PDB file of C-alpha atoms in Angstrom:
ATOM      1  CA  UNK Q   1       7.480 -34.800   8.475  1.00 49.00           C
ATOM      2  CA  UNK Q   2       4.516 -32.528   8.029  1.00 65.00           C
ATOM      3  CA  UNK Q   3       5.444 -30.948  11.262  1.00 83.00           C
ATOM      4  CA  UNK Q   4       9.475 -30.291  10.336  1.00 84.00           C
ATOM      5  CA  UNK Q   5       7.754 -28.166   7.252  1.00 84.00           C
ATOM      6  CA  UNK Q   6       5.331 -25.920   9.625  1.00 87.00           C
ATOM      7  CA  UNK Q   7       7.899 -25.667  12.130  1.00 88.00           C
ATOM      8  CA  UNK Q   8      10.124 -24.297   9.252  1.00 87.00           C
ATOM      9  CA  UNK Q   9       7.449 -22.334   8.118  1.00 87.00           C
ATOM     10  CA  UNK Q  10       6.918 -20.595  11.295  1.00 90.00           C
ATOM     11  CA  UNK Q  11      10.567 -20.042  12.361  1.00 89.00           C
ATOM     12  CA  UNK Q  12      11.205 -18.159   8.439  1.00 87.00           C
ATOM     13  CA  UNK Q  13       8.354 -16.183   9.189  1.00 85.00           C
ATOM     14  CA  UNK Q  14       9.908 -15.053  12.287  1.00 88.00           C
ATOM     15  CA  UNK Q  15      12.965 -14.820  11.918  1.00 86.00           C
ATOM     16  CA  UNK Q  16      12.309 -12.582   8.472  1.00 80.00           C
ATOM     17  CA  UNK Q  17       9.775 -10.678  10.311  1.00 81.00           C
ATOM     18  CA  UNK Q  18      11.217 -10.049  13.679  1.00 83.00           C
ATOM     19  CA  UNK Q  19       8.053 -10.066  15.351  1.00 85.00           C
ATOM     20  CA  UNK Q  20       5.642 -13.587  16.548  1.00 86.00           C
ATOM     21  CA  UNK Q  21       2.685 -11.421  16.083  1.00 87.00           C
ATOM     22  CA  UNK Q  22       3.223 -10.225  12.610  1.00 84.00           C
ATOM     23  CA  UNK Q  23       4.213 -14.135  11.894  1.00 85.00           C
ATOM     24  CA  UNK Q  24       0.735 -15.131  13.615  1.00 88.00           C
ATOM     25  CA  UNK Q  25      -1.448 -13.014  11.608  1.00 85.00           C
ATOM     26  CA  UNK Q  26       0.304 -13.728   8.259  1.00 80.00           C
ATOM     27  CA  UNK Q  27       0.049 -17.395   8.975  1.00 84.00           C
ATOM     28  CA  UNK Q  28      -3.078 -17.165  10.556  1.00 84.00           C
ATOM     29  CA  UNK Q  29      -2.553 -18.970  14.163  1.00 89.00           C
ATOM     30  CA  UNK Q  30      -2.136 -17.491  17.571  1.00 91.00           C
ATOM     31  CA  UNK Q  31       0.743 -16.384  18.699  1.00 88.00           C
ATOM     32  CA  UNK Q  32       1.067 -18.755  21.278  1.00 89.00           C
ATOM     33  CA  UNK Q  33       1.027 -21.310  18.861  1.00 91.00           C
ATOM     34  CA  UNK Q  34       3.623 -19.874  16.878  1.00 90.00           C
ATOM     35  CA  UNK Q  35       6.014 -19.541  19.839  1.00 90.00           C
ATOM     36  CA  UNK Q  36       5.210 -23.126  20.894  1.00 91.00           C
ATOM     37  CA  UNK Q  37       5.729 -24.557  17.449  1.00 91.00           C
ATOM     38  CA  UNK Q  38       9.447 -22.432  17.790  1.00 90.00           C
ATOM     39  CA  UNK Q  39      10.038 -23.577  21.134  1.00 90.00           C
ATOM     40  CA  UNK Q  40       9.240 -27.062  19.471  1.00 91.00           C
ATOM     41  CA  UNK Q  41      11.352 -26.690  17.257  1.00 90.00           C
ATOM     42  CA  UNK Q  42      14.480 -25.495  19.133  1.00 90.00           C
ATOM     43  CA  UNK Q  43      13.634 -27.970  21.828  1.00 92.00           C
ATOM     44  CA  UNK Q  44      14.172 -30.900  18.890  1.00 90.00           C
ATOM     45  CA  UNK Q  45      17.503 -29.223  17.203  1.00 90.00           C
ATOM     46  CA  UNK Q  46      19.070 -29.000  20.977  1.00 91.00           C
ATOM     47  CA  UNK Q  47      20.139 -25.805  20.677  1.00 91.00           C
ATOM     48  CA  UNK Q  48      18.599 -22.037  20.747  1.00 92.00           C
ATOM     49  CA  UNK Q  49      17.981 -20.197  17.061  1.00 91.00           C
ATOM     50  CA  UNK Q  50      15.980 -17.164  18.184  1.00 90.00           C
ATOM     51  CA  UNK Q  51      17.530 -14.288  21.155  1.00 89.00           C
ATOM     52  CA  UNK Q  52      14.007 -13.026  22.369  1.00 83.00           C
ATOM     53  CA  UNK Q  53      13.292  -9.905  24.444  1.00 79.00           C
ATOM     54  CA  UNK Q  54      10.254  -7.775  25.517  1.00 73.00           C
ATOM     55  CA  UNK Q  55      10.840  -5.388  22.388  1.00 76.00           C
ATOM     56  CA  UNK Q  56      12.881  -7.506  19.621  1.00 79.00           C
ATOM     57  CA  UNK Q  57      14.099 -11.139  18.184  1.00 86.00           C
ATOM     58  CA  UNK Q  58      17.626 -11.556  17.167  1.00 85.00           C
ATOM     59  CA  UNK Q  59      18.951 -14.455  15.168  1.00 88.00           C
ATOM     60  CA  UNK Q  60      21.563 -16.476  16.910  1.00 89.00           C
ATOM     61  CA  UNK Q  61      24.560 -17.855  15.010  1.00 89.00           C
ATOM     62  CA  UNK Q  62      22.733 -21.260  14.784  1.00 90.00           C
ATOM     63  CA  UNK Q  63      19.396 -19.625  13.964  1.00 88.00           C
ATOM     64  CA  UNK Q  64      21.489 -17.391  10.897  1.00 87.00           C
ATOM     65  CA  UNK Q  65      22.288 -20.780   9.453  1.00 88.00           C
ATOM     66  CA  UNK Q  66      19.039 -22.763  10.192  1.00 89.00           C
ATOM     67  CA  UNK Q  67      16.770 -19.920   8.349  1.00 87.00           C
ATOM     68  CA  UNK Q  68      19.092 -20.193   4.819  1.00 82.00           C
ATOM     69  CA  UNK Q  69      18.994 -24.082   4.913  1.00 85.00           C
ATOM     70  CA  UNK Q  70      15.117 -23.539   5.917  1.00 86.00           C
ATOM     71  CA  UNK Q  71      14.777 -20.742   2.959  1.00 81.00           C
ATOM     72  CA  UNK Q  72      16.077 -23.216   0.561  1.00 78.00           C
ATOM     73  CA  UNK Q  73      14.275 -25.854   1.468  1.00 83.00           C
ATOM     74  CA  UNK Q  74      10.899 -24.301   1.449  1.00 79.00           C
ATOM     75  CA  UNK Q  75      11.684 -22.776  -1.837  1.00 74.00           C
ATOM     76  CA  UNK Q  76      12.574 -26.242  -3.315  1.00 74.00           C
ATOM     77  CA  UNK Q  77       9.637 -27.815  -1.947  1.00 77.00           C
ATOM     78  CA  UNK Q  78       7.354 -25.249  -3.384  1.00 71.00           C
ATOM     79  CA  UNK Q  79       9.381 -25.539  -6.807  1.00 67.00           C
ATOM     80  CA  UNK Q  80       8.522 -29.429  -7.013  1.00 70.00           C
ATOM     81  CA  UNK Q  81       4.710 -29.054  -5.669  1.00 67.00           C
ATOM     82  CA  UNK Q  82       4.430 -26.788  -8.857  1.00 62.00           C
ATOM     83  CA  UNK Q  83       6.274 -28.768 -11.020  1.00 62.00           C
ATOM     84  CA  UNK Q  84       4.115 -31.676 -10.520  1.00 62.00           C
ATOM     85  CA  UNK Q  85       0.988 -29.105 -10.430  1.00 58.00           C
ATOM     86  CA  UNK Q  86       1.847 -27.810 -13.974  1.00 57.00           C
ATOM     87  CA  UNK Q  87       2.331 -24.159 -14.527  1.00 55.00           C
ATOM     88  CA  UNK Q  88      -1.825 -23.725 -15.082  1.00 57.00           C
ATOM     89  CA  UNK Q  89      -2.627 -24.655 -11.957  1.00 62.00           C
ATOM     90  CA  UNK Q  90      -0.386 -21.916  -9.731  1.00 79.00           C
ATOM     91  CA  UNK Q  91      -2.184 -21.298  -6.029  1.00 78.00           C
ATOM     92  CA  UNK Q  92      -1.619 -19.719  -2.995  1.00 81.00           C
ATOM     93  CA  UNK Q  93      -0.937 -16.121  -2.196  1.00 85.00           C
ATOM     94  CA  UNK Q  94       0.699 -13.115  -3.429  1.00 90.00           C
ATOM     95  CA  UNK Q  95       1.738 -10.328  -1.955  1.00 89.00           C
ATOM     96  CA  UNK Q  96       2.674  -7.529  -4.247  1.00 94.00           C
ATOM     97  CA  UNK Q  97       3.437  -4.029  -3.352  1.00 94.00           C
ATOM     98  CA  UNK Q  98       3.244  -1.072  -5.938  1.00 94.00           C
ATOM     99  CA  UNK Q  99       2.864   3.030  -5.660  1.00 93.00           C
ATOM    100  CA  UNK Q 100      -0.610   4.295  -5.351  1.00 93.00           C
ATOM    101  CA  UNK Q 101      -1.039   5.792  -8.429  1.00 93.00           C
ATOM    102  CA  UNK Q 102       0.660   3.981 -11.194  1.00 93.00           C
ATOM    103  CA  UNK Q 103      -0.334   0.454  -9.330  1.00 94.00           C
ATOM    104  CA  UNK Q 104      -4.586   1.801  -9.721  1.00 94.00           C
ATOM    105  CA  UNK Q 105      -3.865   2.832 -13.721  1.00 94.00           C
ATOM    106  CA  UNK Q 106      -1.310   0.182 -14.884  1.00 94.00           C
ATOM    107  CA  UNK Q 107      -0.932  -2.592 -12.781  1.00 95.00           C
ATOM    108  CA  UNK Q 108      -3.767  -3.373 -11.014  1.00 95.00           C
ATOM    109  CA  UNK Q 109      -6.060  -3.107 -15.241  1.00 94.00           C
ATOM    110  CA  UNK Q 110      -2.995  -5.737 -16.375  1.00 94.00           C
ATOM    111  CA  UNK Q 111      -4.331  -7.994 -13.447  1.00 94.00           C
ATOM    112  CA  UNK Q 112      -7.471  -9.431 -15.150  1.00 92.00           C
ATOM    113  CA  UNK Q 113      -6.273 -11.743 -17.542  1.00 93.00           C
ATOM    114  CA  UNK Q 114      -3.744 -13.220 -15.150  1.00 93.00           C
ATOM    115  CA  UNK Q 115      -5.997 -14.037 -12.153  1.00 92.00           C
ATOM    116  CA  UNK Q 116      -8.577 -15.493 -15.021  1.00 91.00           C
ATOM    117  CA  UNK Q 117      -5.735 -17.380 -15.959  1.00 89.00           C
ATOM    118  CA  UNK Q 118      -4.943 -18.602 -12.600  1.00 90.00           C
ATOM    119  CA  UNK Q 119      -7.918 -18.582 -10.574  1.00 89.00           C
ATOM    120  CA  UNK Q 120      -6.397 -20.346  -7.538  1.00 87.00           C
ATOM    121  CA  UNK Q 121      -4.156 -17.713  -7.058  1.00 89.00           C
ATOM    122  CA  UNK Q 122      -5.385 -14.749  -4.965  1.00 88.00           C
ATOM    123  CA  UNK Q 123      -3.180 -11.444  -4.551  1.00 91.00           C
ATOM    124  CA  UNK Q 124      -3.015  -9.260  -1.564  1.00 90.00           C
ATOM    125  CA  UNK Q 125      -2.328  -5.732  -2.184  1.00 93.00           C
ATOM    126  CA  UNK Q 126      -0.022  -3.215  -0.714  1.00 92.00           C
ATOM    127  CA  UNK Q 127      -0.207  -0.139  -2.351  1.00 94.00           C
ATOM    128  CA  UNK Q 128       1.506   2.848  -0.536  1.00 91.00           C
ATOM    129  CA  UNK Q 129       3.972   5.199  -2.089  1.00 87.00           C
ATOM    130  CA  UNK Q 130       6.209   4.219   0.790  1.00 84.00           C
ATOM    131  CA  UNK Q 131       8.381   1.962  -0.216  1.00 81.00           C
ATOM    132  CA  UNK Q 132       7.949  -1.552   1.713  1.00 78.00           C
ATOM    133  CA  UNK Q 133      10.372  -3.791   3.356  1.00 78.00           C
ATOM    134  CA  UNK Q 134      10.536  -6.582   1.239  1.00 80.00           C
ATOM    135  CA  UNK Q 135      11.191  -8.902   4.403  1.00 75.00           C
ATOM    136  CA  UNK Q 136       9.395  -7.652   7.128  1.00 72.00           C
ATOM    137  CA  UNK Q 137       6.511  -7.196   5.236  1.00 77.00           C
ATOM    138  CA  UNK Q 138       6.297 -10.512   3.595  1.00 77.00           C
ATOM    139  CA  UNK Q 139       6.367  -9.061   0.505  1.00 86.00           C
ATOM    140  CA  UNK Q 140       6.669 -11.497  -2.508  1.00 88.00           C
ATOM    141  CA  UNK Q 141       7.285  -8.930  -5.384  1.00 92.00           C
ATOM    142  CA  UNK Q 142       6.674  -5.024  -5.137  1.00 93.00           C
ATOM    143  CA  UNK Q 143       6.583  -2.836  -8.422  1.00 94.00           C
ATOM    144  CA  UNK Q 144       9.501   0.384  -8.081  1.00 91.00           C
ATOM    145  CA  UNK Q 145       8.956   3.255 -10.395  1.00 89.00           C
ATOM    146  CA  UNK Q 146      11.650   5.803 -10.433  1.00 81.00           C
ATOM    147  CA  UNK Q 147      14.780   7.204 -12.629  1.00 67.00           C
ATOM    148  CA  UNK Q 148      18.302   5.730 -11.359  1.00 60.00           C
ATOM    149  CA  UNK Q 149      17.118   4.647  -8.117  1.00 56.00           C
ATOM    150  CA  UNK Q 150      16.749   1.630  -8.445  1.00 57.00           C
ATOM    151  CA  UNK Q 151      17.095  -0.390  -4.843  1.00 56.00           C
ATOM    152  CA  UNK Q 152      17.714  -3.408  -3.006  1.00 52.00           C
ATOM    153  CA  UNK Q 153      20.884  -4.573  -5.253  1.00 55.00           C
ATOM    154  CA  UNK Q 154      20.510  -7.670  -3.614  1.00 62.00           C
ATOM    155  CA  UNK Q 155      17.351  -8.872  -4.292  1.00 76.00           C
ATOM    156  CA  UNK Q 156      16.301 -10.094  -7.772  1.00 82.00           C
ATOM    157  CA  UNK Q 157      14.960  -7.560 -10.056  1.00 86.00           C
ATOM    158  CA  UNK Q 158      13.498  -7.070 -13.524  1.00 89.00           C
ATOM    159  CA  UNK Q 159      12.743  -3.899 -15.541  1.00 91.00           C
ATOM    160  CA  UNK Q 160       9.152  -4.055 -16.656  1.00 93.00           C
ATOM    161  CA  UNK Q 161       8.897  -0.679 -18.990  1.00 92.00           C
ATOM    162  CA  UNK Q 162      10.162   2.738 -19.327  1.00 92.00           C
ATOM    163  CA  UNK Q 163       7.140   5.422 -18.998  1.00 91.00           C
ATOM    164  CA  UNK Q 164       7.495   8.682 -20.303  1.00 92.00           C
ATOM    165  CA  UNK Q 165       8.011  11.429 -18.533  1.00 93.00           C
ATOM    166  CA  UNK Q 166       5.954  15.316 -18.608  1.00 94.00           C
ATOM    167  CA  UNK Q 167       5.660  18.774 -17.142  1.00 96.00           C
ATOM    168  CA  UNK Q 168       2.709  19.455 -16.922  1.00 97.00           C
ATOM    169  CA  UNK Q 169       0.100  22.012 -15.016  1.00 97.00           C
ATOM    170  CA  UNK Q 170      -3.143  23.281 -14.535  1.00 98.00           C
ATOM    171  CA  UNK Q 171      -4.409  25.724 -17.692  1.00 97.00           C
ATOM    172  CA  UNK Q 172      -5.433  28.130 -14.347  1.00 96.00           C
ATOM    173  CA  UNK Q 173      -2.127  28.407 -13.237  1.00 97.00           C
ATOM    174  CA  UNK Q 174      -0.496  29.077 -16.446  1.00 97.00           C
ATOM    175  CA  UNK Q 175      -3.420  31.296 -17.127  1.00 96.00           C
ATOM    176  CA  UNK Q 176      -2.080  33.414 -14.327  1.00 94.00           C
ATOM    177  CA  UNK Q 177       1.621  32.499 -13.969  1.00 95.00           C
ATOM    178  CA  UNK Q 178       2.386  32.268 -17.697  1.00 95.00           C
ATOM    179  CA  UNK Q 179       4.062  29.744 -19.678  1.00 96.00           C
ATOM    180  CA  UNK Q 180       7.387  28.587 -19.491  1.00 95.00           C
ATOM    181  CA  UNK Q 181       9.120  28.603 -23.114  1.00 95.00           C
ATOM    182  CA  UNK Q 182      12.261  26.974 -21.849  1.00 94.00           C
ATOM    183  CA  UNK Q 183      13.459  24.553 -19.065  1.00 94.00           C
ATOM    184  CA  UNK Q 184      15.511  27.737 -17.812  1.00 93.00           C
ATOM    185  CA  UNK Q 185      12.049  29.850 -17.220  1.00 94.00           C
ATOM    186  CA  UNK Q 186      10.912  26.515 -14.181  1.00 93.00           C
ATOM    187  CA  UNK Q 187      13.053  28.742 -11.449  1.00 89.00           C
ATOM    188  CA  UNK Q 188      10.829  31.501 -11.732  1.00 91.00           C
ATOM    189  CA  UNK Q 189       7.696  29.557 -11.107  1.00 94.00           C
ATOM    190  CA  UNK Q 190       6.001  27.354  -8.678  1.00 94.00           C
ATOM    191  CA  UNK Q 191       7.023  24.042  -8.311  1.00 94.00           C
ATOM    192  CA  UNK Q 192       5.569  20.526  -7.063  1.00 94.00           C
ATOM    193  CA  UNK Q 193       8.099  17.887  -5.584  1.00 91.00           C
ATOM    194  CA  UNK Q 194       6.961  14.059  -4.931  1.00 86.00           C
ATOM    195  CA  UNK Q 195       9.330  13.332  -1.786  1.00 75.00           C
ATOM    196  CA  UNK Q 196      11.523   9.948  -3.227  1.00 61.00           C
ATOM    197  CA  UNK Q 197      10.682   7.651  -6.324  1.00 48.00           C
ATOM    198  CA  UNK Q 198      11.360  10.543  -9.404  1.00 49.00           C
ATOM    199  CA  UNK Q 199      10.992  13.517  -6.992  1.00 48.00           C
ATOM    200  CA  UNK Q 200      13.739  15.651  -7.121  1.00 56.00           C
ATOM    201  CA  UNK Q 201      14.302  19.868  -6.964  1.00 69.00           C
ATOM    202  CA  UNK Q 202      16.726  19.429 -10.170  1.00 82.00           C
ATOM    203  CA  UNK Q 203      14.947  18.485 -13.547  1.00 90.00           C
ATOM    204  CA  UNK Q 204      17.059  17.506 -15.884  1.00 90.00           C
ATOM    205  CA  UNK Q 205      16.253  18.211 -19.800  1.00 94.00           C
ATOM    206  CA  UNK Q 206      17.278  16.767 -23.359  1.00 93.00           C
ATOM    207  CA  UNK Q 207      17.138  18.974 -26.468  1.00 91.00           C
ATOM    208  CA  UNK Q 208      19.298  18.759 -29.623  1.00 89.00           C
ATOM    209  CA  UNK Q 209      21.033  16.295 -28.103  1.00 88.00           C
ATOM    210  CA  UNK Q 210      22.185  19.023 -25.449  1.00 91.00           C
ATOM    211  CA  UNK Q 211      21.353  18.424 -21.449  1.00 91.00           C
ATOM    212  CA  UNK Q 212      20.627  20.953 -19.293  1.00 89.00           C
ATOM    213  CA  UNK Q 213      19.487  20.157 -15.548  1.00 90.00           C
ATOM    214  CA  UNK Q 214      17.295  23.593 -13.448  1.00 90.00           C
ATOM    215  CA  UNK Q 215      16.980  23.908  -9.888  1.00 87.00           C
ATOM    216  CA  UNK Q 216      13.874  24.445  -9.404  1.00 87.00           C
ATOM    217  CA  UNK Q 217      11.944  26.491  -6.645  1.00 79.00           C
ATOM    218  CA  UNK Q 218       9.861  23.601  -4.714  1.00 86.00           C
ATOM    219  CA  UNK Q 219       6.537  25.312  -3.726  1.00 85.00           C
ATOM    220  CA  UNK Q 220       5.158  21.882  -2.293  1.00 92.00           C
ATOM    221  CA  UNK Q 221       7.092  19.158  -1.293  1.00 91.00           C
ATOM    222  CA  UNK Q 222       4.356  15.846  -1.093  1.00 92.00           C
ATOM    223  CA  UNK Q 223       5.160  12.224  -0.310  1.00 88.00           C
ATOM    224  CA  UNK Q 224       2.206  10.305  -2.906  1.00 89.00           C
ATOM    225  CA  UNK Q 225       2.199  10.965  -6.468  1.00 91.00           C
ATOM    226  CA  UNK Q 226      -1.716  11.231  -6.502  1.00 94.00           C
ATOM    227  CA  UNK Q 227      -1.111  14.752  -4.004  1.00 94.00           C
ATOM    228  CA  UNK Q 228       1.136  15.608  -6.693  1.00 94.00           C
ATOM    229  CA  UNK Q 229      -1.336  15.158  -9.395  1.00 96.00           C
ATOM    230  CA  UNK Q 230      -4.223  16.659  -6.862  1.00 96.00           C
ATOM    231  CA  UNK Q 231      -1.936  20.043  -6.568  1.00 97.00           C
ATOM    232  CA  UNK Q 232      -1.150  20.192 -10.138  1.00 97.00           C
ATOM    233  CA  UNK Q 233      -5.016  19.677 -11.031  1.00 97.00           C
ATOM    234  CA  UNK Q 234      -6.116  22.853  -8.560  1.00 97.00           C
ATOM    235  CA  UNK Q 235      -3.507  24.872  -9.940  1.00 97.00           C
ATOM    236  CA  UNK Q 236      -0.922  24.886  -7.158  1.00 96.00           C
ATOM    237  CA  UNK Q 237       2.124  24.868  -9.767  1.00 96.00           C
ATOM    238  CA  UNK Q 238       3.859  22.931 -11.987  1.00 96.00           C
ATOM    239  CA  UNK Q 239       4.788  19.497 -11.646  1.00 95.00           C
ATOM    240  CA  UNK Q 240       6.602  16.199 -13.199  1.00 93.00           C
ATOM    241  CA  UNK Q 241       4.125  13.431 -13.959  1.00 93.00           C
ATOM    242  CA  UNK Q 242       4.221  10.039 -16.402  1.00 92.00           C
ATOM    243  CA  UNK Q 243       2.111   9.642 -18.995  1.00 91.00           C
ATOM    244  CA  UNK Q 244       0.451   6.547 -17.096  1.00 91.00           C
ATOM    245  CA  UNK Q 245       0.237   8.807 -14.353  1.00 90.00           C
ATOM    246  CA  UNK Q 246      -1.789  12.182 -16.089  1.00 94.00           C
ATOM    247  CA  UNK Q 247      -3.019  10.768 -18.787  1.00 92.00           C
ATOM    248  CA  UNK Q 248      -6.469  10.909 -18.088  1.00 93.00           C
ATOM    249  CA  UNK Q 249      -6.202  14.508 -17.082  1.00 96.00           C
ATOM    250  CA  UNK Q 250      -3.873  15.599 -19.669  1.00 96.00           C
ATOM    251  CA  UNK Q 251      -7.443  13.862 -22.006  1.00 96.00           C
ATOM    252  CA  UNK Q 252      -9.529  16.149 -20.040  1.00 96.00           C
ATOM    253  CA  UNK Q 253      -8.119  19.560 -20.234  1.00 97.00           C
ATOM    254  CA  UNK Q 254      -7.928  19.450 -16.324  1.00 97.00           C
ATOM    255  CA  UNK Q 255      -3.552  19.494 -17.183  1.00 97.00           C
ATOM    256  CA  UNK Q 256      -1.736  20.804 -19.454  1.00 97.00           C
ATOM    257  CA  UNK Q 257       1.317  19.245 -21.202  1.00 97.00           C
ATOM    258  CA  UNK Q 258       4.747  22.068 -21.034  1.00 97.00           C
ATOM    259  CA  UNK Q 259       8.156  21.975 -22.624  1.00 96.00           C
ATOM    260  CA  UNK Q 260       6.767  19.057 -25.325  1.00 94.00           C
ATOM    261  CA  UNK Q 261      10.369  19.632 -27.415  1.00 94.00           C
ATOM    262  CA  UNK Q 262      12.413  18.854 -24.235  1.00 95.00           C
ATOM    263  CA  UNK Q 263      12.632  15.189 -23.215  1.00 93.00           C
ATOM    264  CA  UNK Q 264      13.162  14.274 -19.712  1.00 93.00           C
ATOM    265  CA  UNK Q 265      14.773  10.652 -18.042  1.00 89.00           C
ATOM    266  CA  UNK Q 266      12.059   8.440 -18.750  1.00 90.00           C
ATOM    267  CA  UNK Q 267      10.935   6.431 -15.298  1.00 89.00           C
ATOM    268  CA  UNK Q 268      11.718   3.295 -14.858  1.00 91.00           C
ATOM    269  CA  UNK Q 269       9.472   0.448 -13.675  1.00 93.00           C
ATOM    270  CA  UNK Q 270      11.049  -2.516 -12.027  1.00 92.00           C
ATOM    271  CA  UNK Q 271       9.638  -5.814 -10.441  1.00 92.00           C
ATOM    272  CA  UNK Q 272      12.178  -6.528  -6.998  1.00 90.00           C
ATOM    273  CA  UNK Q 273      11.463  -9.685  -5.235  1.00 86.00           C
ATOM    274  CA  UNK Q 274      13.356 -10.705  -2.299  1.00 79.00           C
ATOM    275  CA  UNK Q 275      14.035 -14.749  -3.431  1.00 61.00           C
ATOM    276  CA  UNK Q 276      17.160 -13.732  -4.684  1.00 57.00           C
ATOM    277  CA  UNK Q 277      17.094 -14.533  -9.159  1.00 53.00           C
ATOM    278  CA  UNK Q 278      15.579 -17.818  -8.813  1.00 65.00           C
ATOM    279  CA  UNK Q 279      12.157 -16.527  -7.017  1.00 74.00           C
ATOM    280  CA  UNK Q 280       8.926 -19.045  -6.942  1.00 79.00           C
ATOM    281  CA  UNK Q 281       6.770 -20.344  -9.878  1.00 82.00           C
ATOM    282  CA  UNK Q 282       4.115 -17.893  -8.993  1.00 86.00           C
ATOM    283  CA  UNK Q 283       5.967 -14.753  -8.577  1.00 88.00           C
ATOM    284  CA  UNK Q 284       7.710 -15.698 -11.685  1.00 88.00           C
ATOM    285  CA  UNK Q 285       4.426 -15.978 -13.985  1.00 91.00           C
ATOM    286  CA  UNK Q 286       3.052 -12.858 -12.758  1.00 94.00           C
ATOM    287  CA  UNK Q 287       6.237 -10.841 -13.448  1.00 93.00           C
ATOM    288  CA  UNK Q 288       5.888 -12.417 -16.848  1.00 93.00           C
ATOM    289  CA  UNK Q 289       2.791 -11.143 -17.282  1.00 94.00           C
ATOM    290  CA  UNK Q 290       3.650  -8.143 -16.160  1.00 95.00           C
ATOM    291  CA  UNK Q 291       6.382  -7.357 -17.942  1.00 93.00           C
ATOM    292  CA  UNK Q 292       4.063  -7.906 -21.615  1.00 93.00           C
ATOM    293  CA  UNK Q 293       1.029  -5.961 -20.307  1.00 92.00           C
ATOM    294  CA  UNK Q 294       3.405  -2.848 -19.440  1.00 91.00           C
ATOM    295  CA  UNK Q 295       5.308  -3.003 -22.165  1.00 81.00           C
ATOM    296  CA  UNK Q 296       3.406  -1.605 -24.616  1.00 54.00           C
ATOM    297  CA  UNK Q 297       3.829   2.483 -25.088  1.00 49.00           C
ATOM    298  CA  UNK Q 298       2.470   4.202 -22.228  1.00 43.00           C
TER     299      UNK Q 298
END
């Protein structure tokens, strides 16, 4: 029986992955292997689950239906293991993704106490302001910060915190640019644009209860928030940042906080796994613990 579970295993791996090579690595065996233990397993079933060519691997109609019974399975099996384990005694691995930035001053600080907690439980980290594909990548649960954008409707998700929001800038550029008194007074200067997550060339503003959105004039357009907070520190421009995300420079005098009476969208941090609402026992606990260590104000 040991065998039907690695052969189901391998063939989720696969099939989620589309690749035997990215399979082999992540489960650690050749690649030969894992297209024997496929071949294996097709060979027993009598009839063909995965369409392979030189360049991809395609489910068949069989395969579609073999990797959610498989899915389930595996997910049930791991649910009872732990179950009999107790909650204290979580292993394994897990893979979480996060943005560069807010995953090295929130996340990875809220880490310590859990892996204490669980110390036969190691995490592999992703950390890319890319976002990941959840599948592909084998990703268990990946931490999204961003305002209204949140993703992947059909995976499970939870919302961890709301971060505040700032404008903020270097005092060198404001020394030589001025200082904007009102949201309006943003078109006439310099601006810095973090491609996706909160990034946008509109910024929209509360005050009195009255909204008011500017277009800004993108000066640089930069696809990681710490190049955002890199050109804001030398003076570049001006630039939207979270608390979490400045704070230690905002402390330092290297930024400056602007337009403190307007409020802007706070971001929004989310945990998104892929196991659908019911997700395993350890990507459960460390959401949990996520979700009280980033609670508190930013």
């Amino acid at each position: 029986m040991s065998d039907r579970w690695q052969e189901m295993t391998v063939f989720v791996r696969v099939a989620e992955s589309g690749s035997l090579s990215r399979a082999a690595r992540e489960l650690k065996l050749s690649q030969p292997s894992i297209s024997r233990i496929v071949g294996t397993l097709e060979t027993r079933l009598g009839t063909t689950l995965l369409l392979r060519t030189t360049r991809s691997i395609s489910l068949t109609d069989a395969g579609a239906l073999y990797l959610e019974r498989a899915k389930s399975l595996l997910a049930e099996m791991e649910e009872a293991e732990q179950a009999t384990r107790g909650i204290d005694s979580l292993h394994g691995v897990i893979r979480l993704a996060m943005p560069v930035l807010y995953g090295s001053r929130a996340v990875i600080p809220a880490l310590a106490t859990f892996l204490a907690r669980h110390p036969d439980l190691r995490v592999e980290m992703i950390m890319s302001d890319t976002r990941q594909n959840l599948i592909t990548d084998a990703v268990d649960v990946a931490i999204r910060v961003g305002v209204g954008q949140l993703e992947d409707s059909t995976f499970g998700a939870r919302r961890l915190a709301l971060v505040e929001r700032l404008v903020v800038a270097a005092p060198a550029y404001l020394s030589g640019r001025g200082v904007p008194a009102n949201p309006a007074e943003l078109a006439q200067h310099d601006c810095i644009v973090q491609h996706g997550l909160f990034g946008r060339e509109s910024w929209r503003f509360t005050h009195n209860q009255a909204v008011t959105s500017v277009n800004v004039a993108a000066k640089l357009w930069i696809n990681s928030a710490p190049g955002v907070l890199a050109a804001a520190v030398a003076g570049l421009g001006i630039a939207l940042a979270t608390r979490v995300m400045a704070g230690e420079e905002l402390r330092t005098g290297q930024l400056t906080q602007l337009l403190e009476s307007y409020q802007l969208d706070p971001a929004e941090v989310y945990a998104i796994f892929p196991a659908g609402p019911r997700p395993s026992a350890k990507v459960r606990a460390i959401v949990d613990h996520l979700e009280a260590s980033l609670r508190a104000p930013e």
